[in-house]
PDB file of C-alpha atoms and ligand atoms in Angstrom:
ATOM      1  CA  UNK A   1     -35.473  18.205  32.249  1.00 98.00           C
ATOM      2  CA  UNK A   2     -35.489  18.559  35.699  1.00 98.00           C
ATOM      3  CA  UNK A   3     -34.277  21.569  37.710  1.00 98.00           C
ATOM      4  CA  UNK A   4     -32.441  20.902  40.702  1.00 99.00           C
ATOM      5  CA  UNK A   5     -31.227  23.573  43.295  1.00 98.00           C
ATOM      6  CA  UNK A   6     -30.788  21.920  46.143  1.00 98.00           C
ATOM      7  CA  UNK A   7     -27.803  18.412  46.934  1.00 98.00           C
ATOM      8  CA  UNK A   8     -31.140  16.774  47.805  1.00 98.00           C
ATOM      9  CA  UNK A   9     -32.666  17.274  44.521  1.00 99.00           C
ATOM     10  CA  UNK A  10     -30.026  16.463  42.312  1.00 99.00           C
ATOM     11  CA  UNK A  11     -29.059  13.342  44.378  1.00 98.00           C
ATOM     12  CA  UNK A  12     -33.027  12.159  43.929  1.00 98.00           C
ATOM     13  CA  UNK A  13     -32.960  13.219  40.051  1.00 98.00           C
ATOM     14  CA  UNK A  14     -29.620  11.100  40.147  1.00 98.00           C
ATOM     15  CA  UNK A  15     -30.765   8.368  41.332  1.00 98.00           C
ATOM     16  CA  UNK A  16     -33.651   8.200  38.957  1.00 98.00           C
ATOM     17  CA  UNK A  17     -31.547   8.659  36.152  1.00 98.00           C
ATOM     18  CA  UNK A  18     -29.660   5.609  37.335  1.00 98.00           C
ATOM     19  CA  UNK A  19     -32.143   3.075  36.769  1.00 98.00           C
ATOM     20  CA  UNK A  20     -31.938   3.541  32.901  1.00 98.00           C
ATOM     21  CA  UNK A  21     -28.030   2.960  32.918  1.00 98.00           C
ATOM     22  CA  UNK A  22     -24.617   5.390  33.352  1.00 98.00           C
ATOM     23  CA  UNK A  23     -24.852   9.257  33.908  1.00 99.00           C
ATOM     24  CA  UNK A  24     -22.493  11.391  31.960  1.00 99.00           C
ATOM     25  CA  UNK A  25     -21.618  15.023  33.891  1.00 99.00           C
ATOM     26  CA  UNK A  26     -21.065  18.380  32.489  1.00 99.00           C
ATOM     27  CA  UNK A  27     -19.871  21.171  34.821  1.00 98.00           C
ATOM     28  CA  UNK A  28     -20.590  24.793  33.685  1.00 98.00           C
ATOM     29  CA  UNK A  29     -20.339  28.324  34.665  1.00 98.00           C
ATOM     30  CA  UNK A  30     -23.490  29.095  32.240  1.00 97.00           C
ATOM     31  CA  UNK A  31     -23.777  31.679  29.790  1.00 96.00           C
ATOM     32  CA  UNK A  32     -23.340  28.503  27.577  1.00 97.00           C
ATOM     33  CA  UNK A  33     -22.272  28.297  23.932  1.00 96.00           C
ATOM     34  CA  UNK A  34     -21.717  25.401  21.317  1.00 96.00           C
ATOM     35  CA  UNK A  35     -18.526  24.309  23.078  1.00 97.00           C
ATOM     36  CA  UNK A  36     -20.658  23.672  26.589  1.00 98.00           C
ATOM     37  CA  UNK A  37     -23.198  21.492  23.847  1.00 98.00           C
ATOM     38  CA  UNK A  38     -20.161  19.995  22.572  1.00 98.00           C
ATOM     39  CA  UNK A  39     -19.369  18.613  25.839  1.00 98.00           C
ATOM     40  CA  UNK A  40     -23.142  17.947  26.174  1.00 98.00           C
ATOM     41  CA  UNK A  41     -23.344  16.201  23.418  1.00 98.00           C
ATOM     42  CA  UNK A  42     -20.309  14.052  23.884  1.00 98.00           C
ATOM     43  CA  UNK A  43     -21.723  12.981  27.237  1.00 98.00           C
ATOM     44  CA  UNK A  44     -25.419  11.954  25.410  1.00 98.00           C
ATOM     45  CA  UNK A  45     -23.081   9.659  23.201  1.00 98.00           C
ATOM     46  CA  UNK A  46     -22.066   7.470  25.548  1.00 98.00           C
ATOM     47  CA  UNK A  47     -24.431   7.840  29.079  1.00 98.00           C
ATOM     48  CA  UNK A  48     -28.623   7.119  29.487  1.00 98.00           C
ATOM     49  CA  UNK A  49     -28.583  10.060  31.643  1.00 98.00           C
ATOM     50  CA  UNK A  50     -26.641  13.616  31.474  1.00 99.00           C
ATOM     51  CA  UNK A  51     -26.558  16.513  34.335  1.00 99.00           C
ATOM     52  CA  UNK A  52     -25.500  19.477  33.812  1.00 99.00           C
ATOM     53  CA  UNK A  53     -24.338  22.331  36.643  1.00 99.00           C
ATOM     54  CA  UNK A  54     -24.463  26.221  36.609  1.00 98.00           C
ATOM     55  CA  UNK A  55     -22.653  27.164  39.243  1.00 98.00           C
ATOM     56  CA  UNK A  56     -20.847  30.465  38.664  1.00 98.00           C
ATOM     57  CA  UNK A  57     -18.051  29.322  40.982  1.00 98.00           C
ATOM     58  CA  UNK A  58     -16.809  32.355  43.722  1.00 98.00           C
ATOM     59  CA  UNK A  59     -13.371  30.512  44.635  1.00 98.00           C
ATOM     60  CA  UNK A  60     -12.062  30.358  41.198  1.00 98.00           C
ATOM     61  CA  UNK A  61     -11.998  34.542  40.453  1.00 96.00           C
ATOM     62  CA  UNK A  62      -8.928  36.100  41.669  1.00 93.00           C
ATOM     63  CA  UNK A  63     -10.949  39.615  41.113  1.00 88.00           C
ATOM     64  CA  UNK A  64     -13.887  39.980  42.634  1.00 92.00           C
ATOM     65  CA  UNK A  65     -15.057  42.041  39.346  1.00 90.00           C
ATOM     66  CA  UNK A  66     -14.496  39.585  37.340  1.00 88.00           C
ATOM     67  CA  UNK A  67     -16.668  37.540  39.546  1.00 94.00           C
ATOM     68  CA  UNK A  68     -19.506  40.040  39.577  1.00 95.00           C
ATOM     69  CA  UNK A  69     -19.657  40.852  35.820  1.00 91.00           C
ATOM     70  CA  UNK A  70     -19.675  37.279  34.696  1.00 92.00           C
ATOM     71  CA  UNK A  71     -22.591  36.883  32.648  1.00 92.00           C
ATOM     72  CA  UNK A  72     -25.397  34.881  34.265  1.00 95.00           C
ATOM     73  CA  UNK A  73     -28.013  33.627  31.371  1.00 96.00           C
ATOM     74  CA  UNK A  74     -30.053  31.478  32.743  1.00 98.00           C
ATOM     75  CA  UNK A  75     -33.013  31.155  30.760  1.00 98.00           C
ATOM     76  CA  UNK A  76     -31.194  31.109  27.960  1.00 98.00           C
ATOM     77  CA  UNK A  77     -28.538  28.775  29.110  1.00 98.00           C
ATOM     78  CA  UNK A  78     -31.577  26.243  30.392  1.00 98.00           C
ATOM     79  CA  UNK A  79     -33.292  26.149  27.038  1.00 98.00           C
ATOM     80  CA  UNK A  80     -29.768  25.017  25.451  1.00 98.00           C
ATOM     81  CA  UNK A  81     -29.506  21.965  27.821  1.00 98.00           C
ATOM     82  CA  UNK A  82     -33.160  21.012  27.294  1.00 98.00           C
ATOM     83  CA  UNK A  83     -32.795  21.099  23.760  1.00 98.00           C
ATOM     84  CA  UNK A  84     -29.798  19.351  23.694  1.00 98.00           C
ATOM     85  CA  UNK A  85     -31.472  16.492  25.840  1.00 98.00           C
ATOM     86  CA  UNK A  86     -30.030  16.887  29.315  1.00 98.00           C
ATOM     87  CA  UNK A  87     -31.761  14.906  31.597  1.00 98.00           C
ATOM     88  CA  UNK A  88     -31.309  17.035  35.001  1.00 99.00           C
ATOM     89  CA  UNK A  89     -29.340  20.217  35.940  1.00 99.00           C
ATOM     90  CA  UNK A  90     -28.368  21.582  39.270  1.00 99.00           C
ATOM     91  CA  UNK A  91     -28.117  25.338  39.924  1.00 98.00           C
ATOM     92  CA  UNK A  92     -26.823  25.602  43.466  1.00 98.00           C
ATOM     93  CA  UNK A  93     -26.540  29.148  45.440  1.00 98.00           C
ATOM     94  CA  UNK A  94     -23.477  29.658  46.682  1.00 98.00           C
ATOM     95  CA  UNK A  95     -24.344  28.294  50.696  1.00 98.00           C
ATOM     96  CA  UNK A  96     -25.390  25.199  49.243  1.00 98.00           C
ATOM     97  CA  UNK A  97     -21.846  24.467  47.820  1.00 98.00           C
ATOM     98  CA  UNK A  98     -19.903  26.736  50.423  1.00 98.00           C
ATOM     99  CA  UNK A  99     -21.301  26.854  53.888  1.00 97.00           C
ATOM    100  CA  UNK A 100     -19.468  29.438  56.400  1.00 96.00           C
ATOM    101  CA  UNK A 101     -18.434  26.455  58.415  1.00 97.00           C
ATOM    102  CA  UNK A 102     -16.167  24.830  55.353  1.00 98.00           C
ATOM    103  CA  UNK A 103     -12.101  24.281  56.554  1.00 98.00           C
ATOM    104  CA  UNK A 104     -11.468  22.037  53.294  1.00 98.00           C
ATOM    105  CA  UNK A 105      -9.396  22.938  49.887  1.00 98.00           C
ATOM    106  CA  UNK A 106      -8.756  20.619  47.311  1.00 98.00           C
ATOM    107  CA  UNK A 107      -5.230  21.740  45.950  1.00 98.00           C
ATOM    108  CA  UNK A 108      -3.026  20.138  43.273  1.00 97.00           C
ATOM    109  CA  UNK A 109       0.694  21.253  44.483  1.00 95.00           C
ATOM    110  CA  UNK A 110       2.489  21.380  41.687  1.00 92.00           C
ATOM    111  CA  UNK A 111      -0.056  21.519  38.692  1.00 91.00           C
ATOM    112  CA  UNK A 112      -1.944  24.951  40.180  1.00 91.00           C
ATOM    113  CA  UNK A 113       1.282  26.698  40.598  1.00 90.00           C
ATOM    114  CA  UNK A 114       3.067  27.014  37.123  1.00 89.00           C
ATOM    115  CA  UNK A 115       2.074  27.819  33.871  1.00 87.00           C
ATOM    116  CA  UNK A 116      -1.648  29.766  34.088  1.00 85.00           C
ATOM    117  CA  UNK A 117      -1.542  29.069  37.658  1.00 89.00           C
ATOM    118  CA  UNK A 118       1.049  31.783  38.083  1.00 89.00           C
ATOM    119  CA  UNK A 119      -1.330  34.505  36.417  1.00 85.00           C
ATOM    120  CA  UNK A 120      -4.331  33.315  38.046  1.00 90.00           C
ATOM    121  CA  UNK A 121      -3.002  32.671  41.819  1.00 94.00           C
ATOM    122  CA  UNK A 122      -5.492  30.267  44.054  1.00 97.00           C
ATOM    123  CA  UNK A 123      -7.732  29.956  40.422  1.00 97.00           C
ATOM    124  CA  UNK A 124      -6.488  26.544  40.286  1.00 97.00           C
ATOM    125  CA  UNK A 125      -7.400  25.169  43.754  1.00 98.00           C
ATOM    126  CA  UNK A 126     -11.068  27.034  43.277  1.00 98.00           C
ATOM    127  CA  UNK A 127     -11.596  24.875  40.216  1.00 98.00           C
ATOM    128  CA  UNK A 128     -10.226  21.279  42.133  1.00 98.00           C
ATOM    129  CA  UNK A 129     -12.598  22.298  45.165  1.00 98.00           C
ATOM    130  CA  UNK A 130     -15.487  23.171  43.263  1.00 99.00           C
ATOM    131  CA  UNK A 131     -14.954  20.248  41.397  1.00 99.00           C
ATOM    132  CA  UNK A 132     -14.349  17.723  43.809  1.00 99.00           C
ATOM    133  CA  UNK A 133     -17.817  19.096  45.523  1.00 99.00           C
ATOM    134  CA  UNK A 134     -19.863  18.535  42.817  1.00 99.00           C
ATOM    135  CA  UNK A 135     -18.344  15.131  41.756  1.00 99.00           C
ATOM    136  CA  UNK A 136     -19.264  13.762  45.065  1.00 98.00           C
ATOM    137  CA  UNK A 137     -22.651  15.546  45.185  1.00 99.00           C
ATOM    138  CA  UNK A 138     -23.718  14.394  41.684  1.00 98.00           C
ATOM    139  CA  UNK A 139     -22.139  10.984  41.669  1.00 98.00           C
ATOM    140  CA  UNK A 140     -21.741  10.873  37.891  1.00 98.00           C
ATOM    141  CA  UNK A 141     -20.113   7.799  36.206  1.00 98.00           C
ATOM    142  CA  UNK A 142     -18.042  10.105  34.004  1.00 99.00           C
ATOM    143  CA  UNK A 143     -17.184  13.780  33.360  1.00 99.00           C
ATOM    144  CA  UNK A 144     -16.511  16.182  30.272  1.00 98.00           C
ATOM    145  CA  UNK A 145     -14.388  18.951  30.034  1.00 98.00           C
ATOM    146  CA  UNK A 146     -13.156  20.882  27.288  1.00 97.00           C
ATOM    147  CA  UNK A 147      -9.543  20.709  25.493  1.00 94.00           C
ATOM    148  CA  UNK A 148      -9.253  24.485  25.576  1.00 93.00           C
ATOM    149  CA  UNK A 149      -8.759  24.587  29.437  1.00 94.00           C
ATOM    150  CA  UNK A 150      -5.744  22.987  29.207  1.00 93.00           C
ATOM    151  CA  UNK A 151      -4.605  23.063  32.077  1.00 93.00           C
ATOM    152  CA  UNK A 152      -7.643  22.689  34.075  1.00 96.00           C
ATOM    153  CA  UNK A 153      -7.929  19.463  32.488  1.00 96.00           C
ATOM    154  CA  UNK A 154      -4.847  18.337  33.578  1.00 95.00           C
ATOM    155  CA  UNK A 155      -5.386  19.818  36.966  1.00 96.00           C
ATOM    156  CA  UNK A 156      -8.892  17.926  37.458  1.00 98.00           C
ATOM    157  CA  UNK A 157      -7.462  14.470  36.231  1.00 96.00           C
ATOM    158  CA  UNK A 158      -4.333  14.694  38.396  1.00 96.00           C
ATOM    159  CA  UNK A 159      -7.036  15.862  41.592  1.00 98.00           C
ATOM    160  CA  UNK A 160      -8.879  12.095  40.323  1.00 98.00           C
ATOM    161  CA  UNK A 161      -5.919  10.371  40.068  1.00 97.00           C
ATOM    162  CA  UNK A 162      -4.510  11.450  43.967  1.00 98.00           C
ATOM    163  CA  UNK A 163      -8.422  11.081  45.586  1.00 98.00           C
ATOM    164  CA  UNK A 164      -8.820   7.828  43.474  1.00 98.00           C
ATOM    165  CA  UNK A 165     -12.000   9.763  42.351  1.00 98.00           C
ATOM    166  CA  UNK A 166     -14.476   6.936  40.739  1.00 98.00           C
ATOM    167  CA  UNK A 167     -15.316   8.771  37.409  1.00 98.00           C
ATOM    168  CA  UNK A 168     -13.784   8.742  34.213  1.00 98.00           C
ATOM    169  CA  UNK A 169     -12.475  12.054  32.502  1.00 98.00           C
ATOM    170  CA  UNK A 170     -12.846  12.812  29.197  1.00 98.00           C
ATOM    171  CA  UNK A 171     -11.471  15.797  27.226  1.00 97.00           C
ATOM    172  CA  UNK A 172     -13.312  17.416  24.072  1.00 97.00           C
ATOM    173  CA  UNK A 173     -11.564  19.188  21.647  1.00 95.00           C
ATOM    174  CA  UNK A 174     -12.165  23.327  21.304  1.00 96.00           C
ATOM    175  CA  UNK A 175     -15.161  24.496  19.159  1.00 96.00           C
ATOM    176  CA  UNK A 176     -13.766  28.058  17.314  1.00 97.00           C
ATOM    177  CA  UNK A 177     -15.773  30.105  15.667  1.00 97.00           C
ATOM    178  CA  UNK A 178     -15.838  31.105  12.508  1.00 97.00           C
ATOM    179  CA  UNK A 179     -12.636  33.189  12.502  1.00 98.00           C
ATOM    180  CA  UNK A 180     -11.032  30.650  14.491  1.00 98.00           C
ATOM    181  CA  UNK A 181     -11.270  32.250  18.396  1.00 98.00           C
ATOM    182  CA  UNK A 182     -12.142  29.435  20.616  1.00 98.00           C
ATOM    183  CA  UNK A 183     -15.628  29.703  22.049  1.00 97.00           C
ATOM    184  CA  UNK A 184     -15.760  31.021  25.565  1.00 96.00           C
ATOM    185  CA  UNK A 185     -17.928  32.908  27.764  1.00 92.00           C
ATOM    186  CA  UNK A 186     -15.693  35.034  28.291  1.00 93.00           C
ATOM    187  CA  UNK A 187     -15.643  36.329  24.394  1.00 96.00           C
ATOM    188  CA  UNK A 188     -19.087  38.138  25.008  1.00 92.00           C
ATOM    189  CA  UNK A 189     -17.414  40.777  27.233  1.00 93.00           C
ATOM    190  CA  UNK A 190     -14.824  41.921  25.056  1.00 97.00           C
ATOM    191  CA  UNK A 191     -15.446  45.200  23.175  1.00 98.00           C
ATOM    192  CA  UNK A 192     -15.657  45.025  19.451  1.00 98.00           C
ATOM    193  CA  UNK A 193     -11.962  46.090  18.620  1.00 98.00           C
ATOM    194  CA  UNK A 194     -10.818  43.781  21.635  1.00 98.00           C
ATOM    195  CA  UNK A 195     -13.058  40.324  19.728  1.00 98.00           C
ATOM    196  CA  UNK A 196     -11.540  41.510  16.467  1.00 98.00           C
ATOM    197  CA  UNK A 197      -8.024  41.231  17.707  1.00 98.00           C
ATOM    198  CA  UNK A 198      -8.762  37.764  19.306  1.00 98.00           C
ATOM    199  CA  UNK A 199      -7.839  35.539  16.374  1.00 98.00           C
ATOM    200  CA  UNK A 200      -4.323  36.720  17.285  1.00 98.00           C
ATOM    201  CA  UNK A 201      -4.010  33.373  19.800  1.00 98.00           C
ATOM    202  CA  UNK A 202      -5.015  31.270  16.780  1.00 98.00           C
ATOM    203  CA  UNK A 203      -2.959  33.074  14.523  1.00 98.00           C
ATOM    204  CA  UNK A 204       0.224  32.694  16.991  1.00 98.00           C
ATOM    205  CA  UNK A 205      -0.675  28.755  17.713  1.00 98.00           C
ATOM    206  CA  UNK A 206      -0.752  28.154  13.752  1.00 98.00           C
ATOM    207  CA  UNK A 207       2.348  29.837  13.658  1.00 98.00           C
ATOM    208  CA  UNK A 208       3.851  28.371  16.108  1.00 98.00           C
ATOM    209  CA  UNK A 209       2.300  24.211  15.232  1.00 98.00           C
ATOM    210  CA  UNK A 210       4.260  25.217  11.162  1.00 98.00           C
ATOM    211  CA  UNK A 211       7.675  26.144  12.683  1.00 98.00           C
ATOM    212  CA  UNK A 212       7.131  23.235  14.889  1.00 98.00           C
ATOM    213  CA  UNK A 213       6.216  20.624  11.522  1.00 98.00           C
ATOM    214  CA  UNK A 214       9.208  22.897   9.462  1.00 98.00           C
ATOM    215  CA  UNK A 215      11.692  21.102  12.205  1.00 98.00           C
ATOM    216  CA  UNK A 216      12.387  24.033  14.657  1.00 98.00           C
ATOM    217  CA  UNK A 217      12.684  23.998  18.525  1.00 98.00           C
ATOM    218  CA  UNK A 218      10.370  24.238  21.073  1.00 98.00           C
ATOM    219  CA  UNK A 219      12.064  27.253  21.943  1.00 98.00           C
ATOM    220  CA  UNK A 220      11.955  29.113  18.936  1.00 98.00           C
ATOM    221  CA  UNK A 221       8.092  28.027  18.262  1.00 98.00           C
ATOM    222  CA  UNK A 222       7.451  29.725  21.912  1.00 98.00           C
ATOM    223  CA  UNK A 223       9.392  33.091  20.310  1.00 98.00           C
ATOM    224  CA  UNK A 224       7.332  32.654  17.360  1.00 98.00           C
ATOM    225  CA  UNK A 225       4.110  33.018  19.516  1.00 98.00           C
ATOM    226  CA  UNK A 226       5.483  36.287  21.709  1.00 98.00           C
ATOM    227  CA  UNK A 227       6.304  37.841  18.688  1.00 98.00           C
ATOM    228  CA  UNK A 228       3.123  37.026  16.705  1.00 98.00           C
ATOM    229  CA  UNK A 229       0.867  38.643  19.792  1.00 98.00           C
ATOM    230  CA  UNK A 230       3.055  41.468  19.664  1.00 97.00           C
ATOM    231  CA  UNK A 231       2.117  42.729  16.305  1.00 98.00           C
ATOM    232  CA  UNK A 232      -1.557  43.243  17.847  1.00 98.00           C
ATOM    233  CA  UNK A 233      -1.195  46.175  20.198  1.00 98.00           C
ATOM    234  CA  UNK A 234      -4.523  45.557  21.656  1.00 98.00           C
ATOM    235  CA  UNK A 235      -3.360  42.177  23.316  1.00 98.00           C
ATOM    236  CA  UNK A 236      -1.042  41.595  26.629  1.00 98.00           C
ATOM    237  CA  UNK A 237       0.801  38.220  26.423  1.00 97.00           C
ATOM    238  CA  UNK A 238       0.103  36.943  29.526  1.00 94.00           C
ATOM    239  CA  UNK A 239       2.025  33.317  29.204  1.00 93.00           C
ATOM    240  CA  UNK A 240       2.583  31.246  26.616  1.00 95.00           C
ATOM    241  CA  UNK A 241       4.229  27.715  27.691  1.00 95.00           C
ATOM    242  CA  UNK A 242       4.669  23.942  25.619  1.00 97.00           C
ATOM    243  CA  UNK A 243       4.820  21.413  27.678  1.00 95.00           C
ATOM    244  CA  UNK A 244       4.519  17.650  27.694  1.00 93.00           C
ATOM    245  CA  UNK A 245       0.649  17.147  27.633  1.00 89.00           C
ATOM    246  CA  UNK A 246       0.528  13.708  30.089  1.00 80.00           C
ATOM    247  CA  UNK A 247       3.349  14.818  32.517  1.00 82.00           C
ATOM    248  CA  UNK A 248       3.123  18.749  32.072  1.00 86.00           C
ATOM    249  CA  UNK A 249       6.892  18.978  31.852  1.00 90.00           C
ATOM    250  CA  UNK A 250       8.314  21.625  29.730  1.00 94.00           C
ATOM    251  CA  UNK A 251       9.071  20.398  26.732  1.00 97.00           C
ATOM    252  CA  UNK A 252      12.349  21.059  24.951  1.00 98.00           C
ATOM    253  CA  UNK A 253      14.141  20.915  21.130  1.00 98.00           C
ATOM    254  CA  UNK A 254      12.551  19.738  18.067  1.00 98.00           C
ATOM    255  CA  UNK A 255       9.541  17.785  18.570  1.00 98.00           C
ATOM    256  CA  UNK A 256       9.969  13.972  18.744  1.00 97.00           C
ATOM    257  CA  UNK A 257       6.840  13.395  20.871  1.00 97.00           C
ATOM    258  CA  UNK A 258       3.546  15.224  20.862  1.00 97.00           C
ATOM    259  CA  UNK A 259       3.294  18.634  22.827  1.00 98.00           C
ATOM    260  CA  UNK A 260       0.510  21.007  24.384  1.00 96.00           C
ATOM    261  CA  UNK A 261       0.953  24.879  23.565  1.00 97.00           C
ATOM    262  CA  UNK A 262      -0.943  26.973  26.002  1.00 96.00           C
ATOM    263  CA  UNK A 263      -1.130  30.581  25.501  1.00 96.00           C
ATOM    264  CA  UNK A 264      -2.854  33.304  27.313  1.00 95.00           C
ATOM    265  CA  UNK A 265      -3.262  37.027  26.773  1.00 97.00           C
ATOM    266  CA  UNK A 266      -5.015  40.162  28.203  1.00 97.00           C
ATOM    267  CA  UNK A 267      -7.730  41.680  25.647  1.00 98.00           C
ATOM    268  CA  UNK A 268      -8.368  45.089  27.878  1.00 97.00           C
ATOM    269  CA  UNK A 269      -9.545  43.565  31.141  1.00 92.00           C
ATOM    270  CA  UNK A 270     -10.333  40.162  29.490  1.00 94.00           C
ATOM    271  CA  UNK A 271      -8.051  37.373  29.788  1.00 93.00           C
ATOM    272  CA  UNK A 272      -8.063  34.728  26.867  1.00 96.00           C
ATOM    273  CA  UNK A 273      -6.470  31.183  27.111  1.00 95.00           C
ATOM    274  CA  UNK A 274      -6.078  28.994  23.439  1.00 97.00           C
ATOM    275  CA  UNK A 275      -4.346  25.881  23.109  1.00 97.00           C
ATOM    276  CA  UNK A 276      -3.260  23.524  20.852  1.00 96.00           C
ATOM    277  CA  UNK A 277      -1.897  20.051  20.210  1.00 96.00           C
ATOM    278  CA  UNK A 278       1.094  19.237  17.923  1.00 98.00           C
ATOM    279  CA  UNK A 279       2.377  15.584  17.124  1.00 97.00           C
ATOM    280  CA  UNK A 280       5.273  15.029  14.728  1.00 97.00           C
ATOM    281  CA  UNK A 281       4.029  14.587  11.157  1.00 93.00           C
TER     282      UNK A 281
HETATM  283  O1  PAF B   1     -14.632  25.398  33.110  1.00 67.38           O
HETATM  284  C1  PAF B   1     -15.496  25.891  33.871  1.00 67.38           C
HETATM  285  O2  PAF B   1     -16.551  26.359  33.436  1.00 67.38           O
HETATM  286  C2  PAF B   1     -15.233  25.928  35.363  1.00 67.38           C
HETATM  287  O3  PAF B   1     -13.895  26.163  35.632  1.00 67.38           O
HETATM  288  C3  PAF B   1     -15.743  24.673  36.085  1.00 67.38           C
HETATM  289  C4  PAF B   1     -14.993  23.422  35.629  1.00 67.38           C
HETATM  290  C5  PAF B   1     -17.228  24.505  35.837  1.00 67.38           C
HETATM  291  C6  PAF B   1     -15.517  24.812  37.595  1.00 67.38           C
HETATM  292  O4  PAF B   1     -16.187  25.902  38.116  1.00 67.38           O
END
């Protein structure tokens, strides 16, 4: 596996790669877990060649705590993408992505400004720039992104759609674990009382997919889910929002046509985001 911190070396490894057929791309923040290997894994399916990135991206944290305390595990995080048979990975320092000089955002209007977007302001345009960087830096034929950012999904395949970006996007459903909270970094900095509240999201989603099945609105599955996080005092519903999951418009009544549920809450200082997928029965 070859490690690549500079455009120069990645481009080279790239290239390389190339001459054995299509290159599959996974973007990461490290401290990876089986849902990163997931998308790993998804992208040795179908590519000769996989990169990975750790680039724990500054423009995407709204607090720059958040930013500092985000766990950085790179030896560890390198010995999962060897072993999971990535070919190259690139891990960037900040001036290589960002130089002082930069004057360009990539910003998706309307997608970055409702739902999580309005708990997380400017999180949204972070993610498209970063993204958009290291899509034209790596060159990949495709990309892989998890199910469980929901909305970042839908935020990086509208920001490929508008830039007529040549890679195709593919989504991979969440990996939970065993008590059904979905994998995330983001899980290792909660305190022990604050992880054993977490299957509260799940527990609210379920909830919420059954009243859904049972024949009741939208609107009263979206109730369903305030009230379920409510009976755990150590979460803060944050949003919780069903929506149409190609055009993102809210989505209304009993459900005819399949919907995305995205829910987020505060655990302490940490902020969780679950989703899930309901089509009529
Ligand atoms: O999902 C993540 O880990 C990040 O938001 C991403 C896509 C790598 C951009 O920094």
């Amino acid at each position: 596996m070859k490690i690549c911190r500079t455009i120069a070396e990645i481009r080279a490894a790239v290239q390389e790669m190339r001459k054995n057929g299509s290159v599959g791309l996974v973007t990461t923040m490290g401290a990876l877990h089986a849902g990163h290997i997931a998308l790993v894994n998804a992208a040795t399916q179908a590519h000769a060649g996989v990169v990975a990135t750790i680039f724990v991206n500054p423009s995407q944290f709204g607090n720059p705590s958040d930013l500092e305390t985000y766990p950085r595990t790179e030896e560890q995080d390198l010995a999962m993408l060897r072993a999971a048979g990535v070919g190259a990975v690139f891990l960037p320092a900040v001036e290589e992505i960002y130089r002082a000089s930069d004057e360009t955002i990539v910003e998706t209007t309307g997608l970055a400004h409702v739902f999580h977007g309005l708990v997380r302001p400017g999180h949204y345009r972070g993610v498209a720039t970063v993204v958009t960087k290291l899509f034209n830096i790596v060159g990949a034929d495709a990309a892989y992104f998890g199910e469980k950012d929901y909305q970042q999904l839908a935020v990086i395949r509208r920001m490929v759609y508008d830039l007529h970006v040549p890679i195709a996007i593919h989504g991979v459903p969440t990996v939970r674990e065993a008590d059904g909270v979905a994998m995330s970094s983001r899980n290792v900095r909660l305190t022990p009382e604050h992880r054993a509240a977490a299957p509260i999201l799940i527990a609210a989603l379920t909830a919420a997919e059954a009243l859904l099945h049972a024949g009741e609105t939208v609107e009263t599955a979206a109730e369903a889910i305030a009230a379920t996080i409510r009976t755990q005092p150590l979460a803060v519903l944050k949003a919780v929002d069903i929506v149409d999951p190609t055009t993102f418009a809210p989505a209304s009544g009993p459900l005819t046509a399949p919907v995305g549920i995205m829910v987020s809450a505060e655990f302490g200082d940490i902020l969780l985001i679950d989703q899930k997928e309901v089509s009529p029965r």
